[in-house]
XYZ file of C-alpha atoms in Angstrom:
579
model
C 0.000 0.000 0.000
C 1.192 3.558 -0.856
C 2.780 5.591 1.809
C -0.215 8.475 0.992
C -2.790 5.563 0.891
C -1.757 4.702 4.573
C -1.824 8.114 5.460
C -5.596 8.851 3.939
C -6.698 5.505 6.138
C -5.282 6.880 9.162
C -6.503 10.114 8.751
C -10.061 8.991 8.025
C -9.846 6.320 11.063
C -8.801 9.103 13.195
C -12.072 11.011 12.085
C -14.838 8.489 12.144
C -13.228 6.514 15.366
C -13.157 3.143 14.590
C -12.770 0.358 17.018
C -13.948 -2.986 17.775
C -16.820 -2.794 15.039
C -17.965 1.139 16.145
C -17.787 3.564 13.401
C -18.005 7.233 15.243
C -18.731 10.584 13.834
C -19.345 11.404 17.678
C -19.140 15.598 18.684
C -17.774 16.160 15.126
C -20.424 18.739 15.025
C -21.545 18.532 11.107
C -24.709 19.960 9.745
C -25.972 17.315 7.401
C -29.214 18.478 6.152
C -29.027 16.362 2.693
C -27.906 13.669 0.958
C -24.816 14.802 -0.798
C -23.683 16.122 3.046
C -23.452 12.747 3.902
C -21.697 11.473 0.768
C -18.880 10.108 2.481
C -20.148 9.153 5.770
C -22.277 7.227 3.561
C -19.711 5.401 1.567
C -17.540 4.975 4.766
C -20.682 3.130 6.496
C -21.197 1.032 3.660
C -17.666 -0.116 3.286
C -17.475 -1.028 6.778
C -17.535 -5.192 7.195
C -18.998 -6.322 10.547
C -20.064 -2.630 11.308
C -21.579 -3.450 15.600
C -22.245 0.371 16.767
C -22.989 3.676 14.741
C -22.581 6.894 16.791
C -23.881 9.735 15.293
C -24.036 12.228 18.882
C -23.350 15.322 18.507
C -24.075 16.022 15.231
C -27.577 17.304 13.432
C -29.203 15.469 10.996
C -31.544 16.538 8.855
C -34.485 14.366 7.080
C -33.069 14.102 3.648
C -29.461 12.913 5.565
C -31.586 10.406 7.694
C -32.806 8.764 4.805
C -29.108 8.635 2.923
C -27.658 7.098 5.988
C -30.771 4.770 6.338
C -30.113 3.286 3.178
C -26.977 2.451 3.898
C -27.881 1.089 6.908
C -30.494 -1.361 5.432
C -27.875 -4.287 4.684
C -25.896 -3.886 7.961
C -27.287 -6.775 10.180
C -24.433 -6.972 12.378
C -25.317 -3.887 14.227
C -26.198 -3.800 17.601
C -25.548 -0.794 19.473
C -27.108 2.872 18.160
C -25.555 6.278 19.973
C -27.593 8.736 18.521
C -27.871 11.345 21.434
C -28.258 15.054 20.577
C -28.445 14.773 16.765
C -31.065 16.997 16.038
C -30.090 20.278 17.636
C -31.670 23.084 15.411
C -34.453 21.283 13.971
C -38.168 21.594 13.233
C -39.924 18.859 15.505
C -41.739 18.206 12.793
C -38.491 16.818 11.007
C -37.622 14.240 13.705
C -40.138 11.747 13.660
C -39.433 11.012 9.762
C -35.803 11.036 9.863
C -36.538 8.596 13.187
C -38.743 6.110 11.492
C -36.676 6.014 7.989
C -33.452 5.110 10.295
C -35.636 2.727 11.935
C -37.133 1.103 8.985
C -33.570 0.278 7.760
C -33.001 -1.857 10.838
C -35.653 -3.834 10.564
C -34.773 -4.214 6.383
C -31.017 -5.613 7.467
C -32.738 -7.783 10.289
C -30.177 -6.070 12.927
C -30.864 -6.918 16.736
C -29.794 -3.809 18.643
C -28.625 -4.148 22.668
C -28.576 -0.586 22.641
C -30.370 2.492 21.424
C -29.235 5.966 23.078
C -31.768 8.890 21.753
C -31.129 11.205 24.654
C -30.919 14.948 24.537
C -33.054 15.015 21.409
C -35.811 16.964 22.466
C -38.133 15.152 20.051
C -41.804 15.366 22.399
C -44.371 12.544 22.278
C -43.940 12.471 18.093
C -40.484 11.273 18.817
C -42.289 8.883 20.468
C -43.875 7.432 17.511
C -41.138 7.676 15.754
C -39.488 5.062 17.170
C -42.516 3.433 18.318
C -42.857 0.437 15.104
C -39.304 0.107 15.605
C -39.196 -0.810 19.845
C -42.143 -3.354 18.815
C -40.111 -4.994 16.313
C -38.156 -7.984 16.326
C -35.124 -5.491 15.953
C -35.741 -4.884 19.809
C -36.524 -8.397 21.054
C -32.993 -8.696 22.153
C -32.530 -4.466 23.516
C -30.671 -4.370 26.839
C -30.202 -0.867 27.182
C -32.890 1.955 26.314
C -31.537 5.897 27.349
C -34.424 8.354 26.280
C -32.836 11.036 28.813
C -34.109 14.676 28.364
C -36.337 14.414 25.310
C -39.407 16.164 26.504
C -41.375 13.035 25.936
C -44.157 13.939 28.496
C -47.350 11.939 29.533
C -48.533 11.091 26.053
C -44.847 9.890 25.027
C -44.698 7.844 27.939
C -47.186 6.298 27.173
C -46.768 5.144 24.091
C -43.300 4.249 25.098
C -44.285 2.284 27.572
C -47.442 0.483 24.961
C -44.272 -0.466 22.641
C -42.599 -2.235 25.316
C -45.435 -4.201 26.456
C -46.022 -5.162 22.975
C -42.302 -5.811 22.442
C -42.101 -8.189 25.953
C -45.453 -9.710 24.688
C -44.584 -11.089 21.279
C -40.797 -11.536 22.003
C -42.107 -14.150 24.895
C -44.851 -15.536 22.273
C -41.974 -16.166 19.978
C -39.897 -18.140 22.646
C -37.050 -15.467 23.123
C -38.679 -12.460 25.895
C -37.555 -8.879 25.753
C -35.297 -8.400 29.246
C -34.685 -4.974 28.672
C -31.775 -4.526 31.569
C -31.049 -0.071 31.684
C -34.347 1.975 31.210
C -32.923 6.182 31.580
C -35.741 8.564 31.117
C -34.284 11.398 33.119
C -36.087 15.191 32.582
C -39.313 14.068 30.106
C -42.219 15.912 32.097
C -43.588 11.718 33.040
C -45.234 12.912 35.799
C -47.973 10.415 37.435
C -49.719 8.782 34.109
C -46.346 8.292 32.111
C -44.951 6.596 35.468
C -48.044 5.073 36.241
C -47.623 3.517 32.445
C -44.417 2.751 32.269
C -44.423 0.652 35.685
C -46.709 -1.553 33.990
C -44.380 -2.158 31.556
C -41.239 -3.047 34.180
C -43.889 -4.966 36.160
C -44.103 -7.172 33.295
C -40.725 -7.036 31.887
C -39.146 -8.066 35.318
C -35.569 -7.940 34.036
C -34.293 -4.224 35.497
C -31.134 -3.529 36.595
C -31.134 -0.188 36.038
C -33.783 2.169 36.232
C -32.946 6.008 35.996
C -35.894 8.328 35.719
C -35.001 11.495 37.649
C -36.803 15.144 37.524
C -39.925 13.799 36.454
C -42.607 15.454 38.626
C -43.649 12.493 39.693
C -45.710 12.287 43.003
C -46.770 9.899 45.556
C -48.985 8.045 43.185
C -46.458 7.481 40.278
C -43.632 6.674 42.835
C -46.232 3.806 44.371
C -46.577 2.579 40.842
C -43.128 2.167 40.445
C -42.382 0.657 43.897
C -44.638 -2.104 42.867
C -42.989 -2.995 39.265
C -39.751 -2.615 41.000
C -41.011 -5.699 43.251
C -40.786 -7.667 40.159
C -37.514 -6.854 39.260
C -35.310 -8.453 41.903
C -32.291 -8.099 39.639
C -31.793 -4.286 39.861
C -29.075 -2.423 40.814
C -29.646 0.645 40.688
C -32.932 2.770 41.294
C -32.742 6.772 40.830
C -35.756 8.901 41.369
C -34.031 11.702 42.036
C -35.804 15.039 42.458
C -39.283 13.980 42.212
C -42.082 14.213 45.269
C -42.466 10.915 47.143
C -43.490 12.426 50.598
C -44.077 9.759 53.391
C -46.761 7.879 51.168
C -44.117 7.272 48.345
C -41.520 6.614 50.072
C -42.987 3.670 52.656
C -43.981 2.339 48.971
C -40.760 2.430 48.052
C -38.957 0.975 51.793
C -41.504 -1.906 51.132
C -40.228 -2.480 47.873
C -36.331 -2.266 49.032
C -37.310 -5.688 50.833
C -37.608 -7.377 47.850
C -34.378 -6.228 46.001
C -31.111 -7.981 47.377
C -29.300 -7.212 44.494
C -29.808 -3.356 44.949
C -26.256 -1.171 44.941
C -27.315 2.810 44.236
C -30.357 3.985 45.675
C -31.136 7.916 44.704
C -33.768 9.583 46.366
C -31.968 12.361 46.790
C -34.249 15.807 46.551
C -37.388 13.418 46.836
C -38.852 15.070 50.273
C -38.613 11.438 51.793
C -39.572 13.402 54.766
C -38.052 11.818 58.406
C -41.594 8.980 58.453
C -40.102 8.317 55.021
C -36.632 8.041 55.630
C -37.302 5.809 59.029
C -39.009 3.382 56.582
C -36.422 3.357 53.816
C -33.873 2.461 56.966
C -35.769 -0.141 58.217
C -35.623 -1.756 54.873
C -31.994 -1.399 54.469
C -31.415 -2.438 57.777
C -33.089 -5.659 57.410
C -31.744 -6.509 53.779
C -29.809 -5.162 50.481
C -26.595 -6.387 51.538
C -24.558 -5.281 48.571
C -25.337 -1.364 49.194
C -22.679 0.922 48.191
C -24.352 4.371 47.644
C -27.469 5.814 50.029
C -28.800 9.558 48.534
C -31.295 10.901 51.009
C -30.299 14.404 50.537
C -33.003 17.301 50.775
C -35.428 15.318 51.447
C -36.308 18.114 54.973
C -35.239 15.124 57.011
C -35.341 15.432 60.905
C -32.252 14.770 63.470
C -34.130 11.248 64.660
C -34.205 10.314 61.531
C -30.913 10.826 60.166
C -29.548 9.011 62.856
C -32.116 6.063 62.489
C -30.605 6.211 58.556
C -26.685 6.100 59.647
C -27.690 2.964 62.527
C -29.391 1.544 59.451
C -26.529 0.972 57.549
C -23.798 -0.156 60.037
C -23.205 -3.832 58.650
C -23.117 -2.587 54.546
C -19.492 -3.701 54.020
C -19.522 -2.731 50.796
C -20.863 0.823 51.774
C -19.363 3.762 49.736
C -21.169 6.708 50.902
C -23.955 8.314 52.376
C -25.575 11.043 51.172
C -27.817 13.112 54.346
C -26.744 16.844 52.983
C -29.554 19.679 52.775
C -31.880 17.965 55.331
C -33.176 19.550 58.372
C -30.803 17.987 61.062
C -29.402 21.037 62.984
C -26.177 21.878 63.894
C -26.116 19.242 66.821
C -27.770 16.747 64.866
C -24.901 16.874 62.709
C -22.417 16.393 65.168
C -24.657 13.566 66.898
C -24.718 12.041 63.075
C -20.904 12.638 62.386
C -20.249 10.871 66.030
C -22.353 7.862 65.364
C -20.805 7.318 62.189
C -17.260 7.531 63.640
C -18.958 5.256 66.570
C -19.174 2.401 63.076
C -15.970 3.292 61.610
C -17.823 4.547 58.422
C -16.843 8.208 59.218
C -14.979 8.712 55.798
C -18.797 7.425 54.189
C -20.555 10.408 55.721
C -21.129 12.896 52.291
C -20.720 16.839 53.347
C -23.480 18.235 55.590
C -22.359 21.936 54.418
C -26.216 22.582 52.909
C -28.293 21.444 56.296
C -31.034 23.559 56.462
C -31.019 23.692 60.207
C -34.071 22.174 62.349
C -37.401 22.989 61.318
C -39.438 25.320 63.026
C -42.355 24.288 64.466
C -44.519 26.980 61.852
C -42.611 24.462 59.155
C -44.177 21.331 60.906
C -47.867 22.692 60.622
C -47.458 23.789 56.624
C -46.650 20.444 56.000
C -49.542 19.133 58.538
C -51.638 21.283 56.280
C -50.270 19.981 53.135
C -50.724 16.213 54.283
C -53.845 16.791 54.788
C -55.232 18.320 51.708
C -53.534 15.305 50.608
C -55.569 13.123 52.224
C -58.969 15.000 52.353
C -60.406 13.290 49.396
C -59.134 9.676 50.213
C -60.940 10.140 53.511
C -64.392 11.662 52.283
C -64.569 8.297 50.562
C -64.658 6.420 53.607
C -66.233 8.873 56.372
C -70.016 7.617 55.109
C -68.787 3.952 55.623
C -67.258 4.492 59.111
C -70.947 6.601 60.439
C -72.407 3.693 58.985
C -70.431 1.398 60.317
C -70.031 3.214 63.993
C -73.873 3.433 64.009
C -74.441 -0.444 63.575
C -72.228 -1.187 66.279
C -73.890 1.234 68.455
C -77.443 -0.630 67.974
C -75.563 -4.508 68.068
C -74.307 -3.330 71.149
C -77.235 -1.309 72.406
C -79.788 -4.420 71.958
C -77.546 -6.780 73.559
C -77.323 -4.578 76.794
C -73.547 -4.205 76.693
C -72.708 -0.792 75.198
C -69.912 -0.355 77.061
C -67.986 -3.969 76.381
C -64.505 -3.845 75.995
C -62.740 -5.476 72.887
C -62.816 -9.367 72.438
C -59.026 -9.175 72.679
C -57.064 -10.860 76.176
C -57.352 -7.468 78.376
C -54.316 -6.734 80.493
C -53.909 -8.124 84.377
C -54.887 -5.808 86.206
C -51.761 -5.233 88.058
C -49.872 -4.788 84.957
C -52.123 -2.544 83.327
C -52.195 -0.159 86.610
C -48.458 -0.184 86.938
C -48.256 0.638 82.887
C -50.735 3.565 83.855
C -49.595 5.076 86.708
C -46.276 3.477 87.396
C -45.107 3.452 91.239
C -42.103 1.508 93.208
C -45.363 -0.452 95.395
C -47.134 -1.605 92.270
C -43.609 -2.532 90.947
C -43.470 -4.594 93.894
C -46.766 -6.044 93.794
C -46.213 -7.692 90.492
C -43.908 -10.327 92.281
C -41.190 -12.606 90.788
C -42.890 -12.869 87.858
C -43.372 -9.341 87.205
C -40.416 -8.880 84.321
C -42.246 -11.685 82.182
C -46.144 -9.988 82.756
C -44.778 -6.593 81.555
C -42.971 -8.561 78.498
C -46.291 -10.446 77.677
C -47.847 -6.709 77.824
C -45.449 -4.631 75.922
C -45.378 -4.598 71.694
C -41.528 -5.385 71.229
C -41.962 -5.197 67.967
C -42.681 -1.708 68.206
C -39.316 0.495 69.047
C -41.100 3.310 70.161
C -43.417 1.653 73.095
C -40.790 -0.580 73.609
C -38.810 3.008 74.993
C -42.247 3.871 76.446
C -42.410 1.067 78.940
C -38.707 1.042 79.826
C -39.001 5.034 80.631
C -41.762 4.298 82.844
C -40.559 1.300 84.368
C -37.179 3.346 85.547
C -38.964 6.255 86.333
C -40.173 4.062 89.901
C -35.945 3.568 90.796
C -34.722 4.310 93.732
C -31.031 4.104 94.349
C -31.337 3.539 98.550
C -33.971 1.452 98.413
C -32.244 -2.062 96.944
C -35.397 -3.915 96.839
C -37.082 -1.627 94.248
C -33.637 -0.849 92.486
C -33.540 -4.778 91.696
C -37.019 -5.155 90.332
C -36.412 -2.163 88.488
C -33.373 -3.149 87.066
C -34.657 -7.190 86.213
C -37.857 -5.972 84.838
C -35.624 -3.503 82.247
C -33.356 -6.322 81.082
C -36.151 -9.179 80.643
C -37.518 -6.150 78.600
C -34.633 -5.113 76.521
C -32.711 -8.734 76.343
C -35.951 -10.233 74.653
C -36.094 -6.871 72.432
C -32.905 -6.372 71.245
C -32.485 -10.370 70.580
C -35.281 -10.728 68.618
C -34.111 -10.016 64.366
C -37.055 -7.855 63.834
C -36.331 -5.462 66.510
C -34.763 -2.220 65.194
C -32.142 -1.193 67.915
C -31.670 2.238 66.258
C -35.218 2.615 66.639
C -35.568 2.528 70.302
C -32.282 4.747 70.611
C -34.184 7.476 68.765
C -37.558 7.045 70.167
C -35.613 7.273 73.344
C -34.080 10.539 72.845
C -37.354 11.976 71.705
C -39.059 11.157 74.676
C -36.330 12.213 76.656
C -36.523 15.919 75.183
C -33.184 15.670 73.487
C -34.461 15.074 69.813
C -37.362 16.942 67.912
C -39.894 14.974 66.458
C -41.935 15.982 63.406
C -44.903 13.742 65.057
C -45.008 16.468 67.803
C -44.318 13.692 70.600
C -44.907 15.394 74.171
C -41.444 14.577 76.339
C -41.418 12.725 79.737
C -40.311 14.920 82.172
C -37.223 13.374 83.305
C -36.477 12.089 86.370
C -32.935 10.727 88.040
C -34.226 7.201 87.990
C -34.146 7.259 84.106
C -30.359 8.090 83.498
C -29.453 5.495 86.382
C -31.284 3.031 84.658
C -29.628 3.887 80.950
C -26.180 3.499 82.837
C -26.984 -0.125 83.737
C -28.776 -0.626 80.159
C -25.516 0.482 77.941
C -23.062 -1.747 80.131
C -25.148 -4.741 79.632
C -24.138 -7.284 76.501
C -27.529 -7.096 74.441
C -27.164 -3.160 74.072
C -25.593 -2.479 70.436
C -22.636 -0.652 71.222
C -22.164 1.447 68.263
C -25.682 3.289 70.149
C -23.253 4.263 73.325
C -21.534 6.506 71.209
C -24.449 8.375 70.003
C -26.171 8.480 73.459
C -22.847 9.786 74.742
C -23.424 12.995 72.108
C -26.670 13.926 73.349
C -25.705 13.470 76.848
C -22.733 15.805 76.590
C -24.917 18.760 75.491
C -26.490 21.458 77.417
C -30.308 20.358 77.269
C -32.711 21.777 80.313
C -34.211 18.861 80.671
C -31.449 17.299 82.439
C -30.347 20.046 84.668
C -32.560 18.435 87.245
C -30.968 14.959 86.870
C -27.219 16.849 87.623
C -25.702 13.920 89.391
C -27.262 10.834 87.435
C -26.341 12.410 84.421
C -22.523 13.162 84.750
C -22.546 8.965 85.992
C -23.936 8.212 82.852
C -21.485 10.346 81.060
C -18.583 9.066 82.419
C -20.146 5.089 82.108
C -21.023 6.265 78.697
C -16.971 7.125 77.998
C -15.609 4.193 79.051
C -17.887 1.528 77.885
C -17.548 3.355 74.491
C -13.584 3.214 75.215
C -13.448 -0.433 76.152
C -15.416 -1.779 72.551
C-alpha cells in the first residue's frame, strides 16, 4: 500500500473513530441536512464489514441525511448498538419523527438486533415517540438491553406510548420463545409525571428484568412513585434505582422501603431531593437495615429530614461492608444533629462514608411542621371523604348490636391486660412494681409490643422512672424488669435497635420529632437506669456513642438529673472506650 494511501486511512480512522466494530462521527459537530452532506459518511458506512455500533451524537441530521444514511444502513445486520444522542439540535420537531422512522425502517430491512439504542438529549416530544414506536415493537428490539431516552421532553402522552411499545415488544418476544429483558431503562427530565410513570411501571412490572432504572426530575408524586415501587417488586435483579428530584413524601416513600425488601441485588439507591420526609426516611432504613446487603451508595439528601431520623438512617446501615457513601446533605438535622450524626458514624468506623453536611437547612421550626400538617392533609382530604359515610355507617351499627344486647360499654374481644400490669403501665409506682412479684419482668414482656421500638422506649421510661437508688429492693425489680424487657427486644431479628435509641431521645426531650411527641419529664431514675442498660451485653454498642453525644450537650431537661447524668457520662466514655 502507498505511503499516501496509509496516510488517507489513518486520517479517516482518526475522524470516524473506529474500534472494535464502532464507526463514530461522535461531537464532530456537522450539519448534514441532505444527501450529498453525507456522501462520504455514507460510503464509509457502507464499506465497513462487521459494522456493531454507529454513533452519530453530537451532530444534526436533517431528514433528507436520515434517509441517505438509512439506506446504507439497510444491509448492515451486524449492528447492535445505536448512539444517537443530541443529533437533532436546530431542527423543526416536525423533522424528527421522519428522519426517526426512515433510520428505523432500515433496521428492521437488514434484520439487525440492537442491545442498545441511546436517543437522549433530542428533544423530540411525544412524536419522537412514535417515531421510534414500530421500531421498539419490532423484532429489531426483542434482544434491547439498554434503552436511554434522557431529556427528550417526551411527556405523559410519550410515555405512554413508550411504555405500549414495550409491552407489545415483551409480549410477542415471549410468544416467539425469546422475551424482551430490557436490563437499563434512563428517562431522566421528560415531564412523566404520574400517568407516564403510572404507564411505564406496567411495563417493568411485566418485563421483570431491570437492573437499572434512571428516571429522575420527572414530577412524579406519591402516586407514580407507588406505581413504580410495585414494578420494581418484580424486578429483583436491579441495581440501581434513581428517582431523584421527584415528590415521594411519606406515602411514596414507605412504597418504596416496602419495595427495598424485595431487592437484594440493589447497589445505588437515589432519592436524593425526593422530600422522603423523616416517616419516610425511618421506613427506607428499616428496609436497608433488614436486607440489600450489597449497598454501596445511600442519597437521602433534601429530602427536609429530621435529626431522629438521620440518625435512624446512619444505625441503618452499620453492617453494609460494601458501603461507599452516604448522602444526608440539605436535610433539616441542625447543627447538633450533625455532630450527633458525624459521632455515630465515627462510633461504626464509616466516618470517611458520611457525604458533606455543608447545605443542612437547620431544624425545622415548628410553623414548618404545621405547613406540612396542612399539606398532608389536603392530601388526604379526598381519600378520607370516601370512607367517612362507611365508618358513620359502620359506627352506628355497632352502636345498635351493642345497644340491643345490653352491653354498650364492652370492651374489645381481645385478652385485656392483668390488672396489676395494666395499673403499673398507667400510673407506674415503686409499690405496684413490687406487687407484680417474681414474675413481674415476664407480665410486663407479655404486655409490651416489642416489635414496636417506640413503646418498647415507652415502657422502659416508665418502668425506671419508679428507681430508687437507697432502696435495693425496688432498684432490683427495676433493674430485672428492664433487662427481661430489653434482652428479649434487642435479641429478637425484627427489633430495630436504632429505633428505640431514637424514640428514646425523643421522649427524653433531646431530639425533635416531626410527630409532635410530648417529652417525659425526666427524672434521676431514668439516666441510672440507661447506665446499667448500655453496660449490659444485648445493648448495640455502636448506640453508646451516640447516646454519649446527646448526653454531653447542654439540654434543660437534664439540669434536674445533675448527678445521674454526669454517671452516665462518664459510664457512657468508658464503655464506648473499652469496645
Amino acid at each position: 500500500m502507498a505511503t499516501d494511501d496509509v496516510a488517507q486511512l489513518a486520517d479517516s480512522l482518526a475522524k470516524t473513530g473506529v474500534e472494535d466494530g464502532e464507526l463514530s462521527y461522535k461531537g464532530q459537530g456537522r450539519k448534514l441536512d441532505d444527501a450529498q452532506s453525507v456522501e462520504e459518511m455514507v460510503k464509509e458506512i457502507q464499506d465497513f464489514e462487521g459494522l456493531q455500533a454507529l454513533r452519530l451524537e453530537g451532530n444534526t441530521v436533517g431528514v433528507e441525511a436520515a434517509q441517505a444514511i438509512a439506506k446504507a444502513l439497510e444491509t448492515k445486520s451486524a449492528l447492535k448498538r445505536c448512539y444517537w444522542s443530541d443529533m437533532f439540535t436546530g431542527r423543526l420537531r416536525s423533522e424528527i419523527p421522519p428522519a426517526l422512522n426512515s433510520l428505523g425502517d432500515a433496521l428492521m430491512l437488514a434484520g439487525a438486533r440492537l442491545t442498545v439504542l441511546d436517543l437522549s438529549d433530542n428533544a423530540f416530544g411525544p412524536d419522537g415517540v412514535k417515531g421510534i414506536e414500530n421500531l421498539l415493537k419490532s423484532s429489531t428490539c426483542y434482544t434491547l438491553q439498554e434503552l436511554r431516552l434522557n431529556n427528550c421532553g417526551m411527556g405523559i402522552g410519550g410515555g405512554k406510548i413508550l411504555a405500549a411499545a414495550l409491552i407489545y415488544n415483551h409480549k410477542k418476544s415471549s410468544a416467539e420463545g425469546s422475551p424482551f429483558s430490557l436490563k437499563v431503562f434512563v428517562a431522566g427530565r421528560n415531564r412523566l409525571e404520574n400517568d407516564g410513570a403510572t404507564a411505564l411501571a406496567q411495563a417493568f412490572k411485566l418485563i421483570g428484568s431491570m437492573e437499572e432504572v434512571h428516571m429522575p426530575q420527572n414530577g412524579i408524586n406519591h402516586a407514580g412513585v407507588t406505581a413504580l415501587a410495585e414494578a420494581m417488586q418484580h424486578n429483583p435483579g436491579l441495581r440501581i434505582l434513581n428517582l431523584n428530584d421527584n415528590t415521594f413524601t411519606e406515602k411514596g416513600a414507605i412504597a418504596m422501603a416496602q419495595a427495598l425488601k424485595h431487592l437484594r441485588s440493589i447497589q445505588v439507591i437515589n432519592f436524593g431531593d425526593c422530600l422522603v420526609r423523616p416517616e419516610g426516611a425511618k421506613a427506607i432504613a428499616a428496609s436497608v437495615s433488614e436486607g440489600l446487603p450489597i449497598l454501596k451508595e445511600l442519597n437521602l439528601s433534601y429530602g427536609e429530614i429530621t435529626e431522629d431520623a438521620a440518625l435512624v438512617v446512619a444505625q441503618a446501615v452499620k453492617d453494609k461492608d460494601q458501603l461507599e457513601k452516604l448522602d444526608l446533605n440539605g436535610n433539616c438535622i441542625g447543627e447538633d444533629g450533625c455532630r450527633a450524626l458525624k459521632v455515630a458514624m465515627e462510633a461504626m468506623n464509616m466516618s470517611e462514608l458520611l457525604g458533606s453536611l455543608s447545605d443542612d437547612e437547620g431544624e425545622p421550626d415548628d410553623d414548618d411542621d404545621d405547613d406540612e400538617d396542612e399539606d398532608d392533609d389536603e392530601e388526604e382530604d379526598d381519600d378520607e371523604e370516601d370512607v367517612d359515610e362507611e365508618e358513620v355507617e359502620e359506627e352506628e351499627e355497632e352502636e345498635e348490636e351493642e345497644e340491643s344486647t345490653g352491653n354498650k360499654f364492652s370492651t374489645p374481644q381481645s385478652a385485656p391486660r392483668p390488672p396489676e400490669v395494666s395499673s403499673f403501665l398507667s400510673f407506674p409506682s415503686p409499690d405496684k412494681l413490687l406487687k407484680l412479684g417474681p414474675t413481674r419482668a415476664l407480665l410486663i414482656e407479655q404486655q409490651v409490643d416489642l416489635s414496636d421500638a417506640t413503646k418498647t422506649a415507652e415502657a422502659f421510661l416508665k418502668i425506671a422512672s419508679v428507681y430508687k437508688e437507697d432502696n435495693n429492693e425496688v432498684k432490683n425489680a427495676v433493674l430485672d424488669s428492664i433487662d427481661g424487657l430489653l434482652r428479649k427486644a434487642f435479641t429478637s431479628s425484627s427489633f430495630q435497635g436504632y429505633s428505640f435509641v431514637s424514640s428514646l431521645l425523643v421522649l427524653l426531650g433531646l431530639i425533635k420529632s416531626e410527630d409532635k411527641v410530648k417529652p417525659v419529664i425526666v427524672v434521676p431514675g431514668h439516666l441510672q437506669a440507661l447506665e446499667h442498660v448500655v453496660r449490659q451485653d444485648y445493648f448495640p454498642k455502636e448506640s453508646v456513642a451516640v447516646l454519649e453525644a446527646f448526653m454531653s450537650r447542654n439540654n434543660k431537661t437534664l439540669e434536674p438529673c445533675g448527678n445521674a447524668k454526669n454517671n452516665l457520662q462518664s459510664t457512657l466514655q468508658r464503655v464506648r472506650s473499652q469496645s
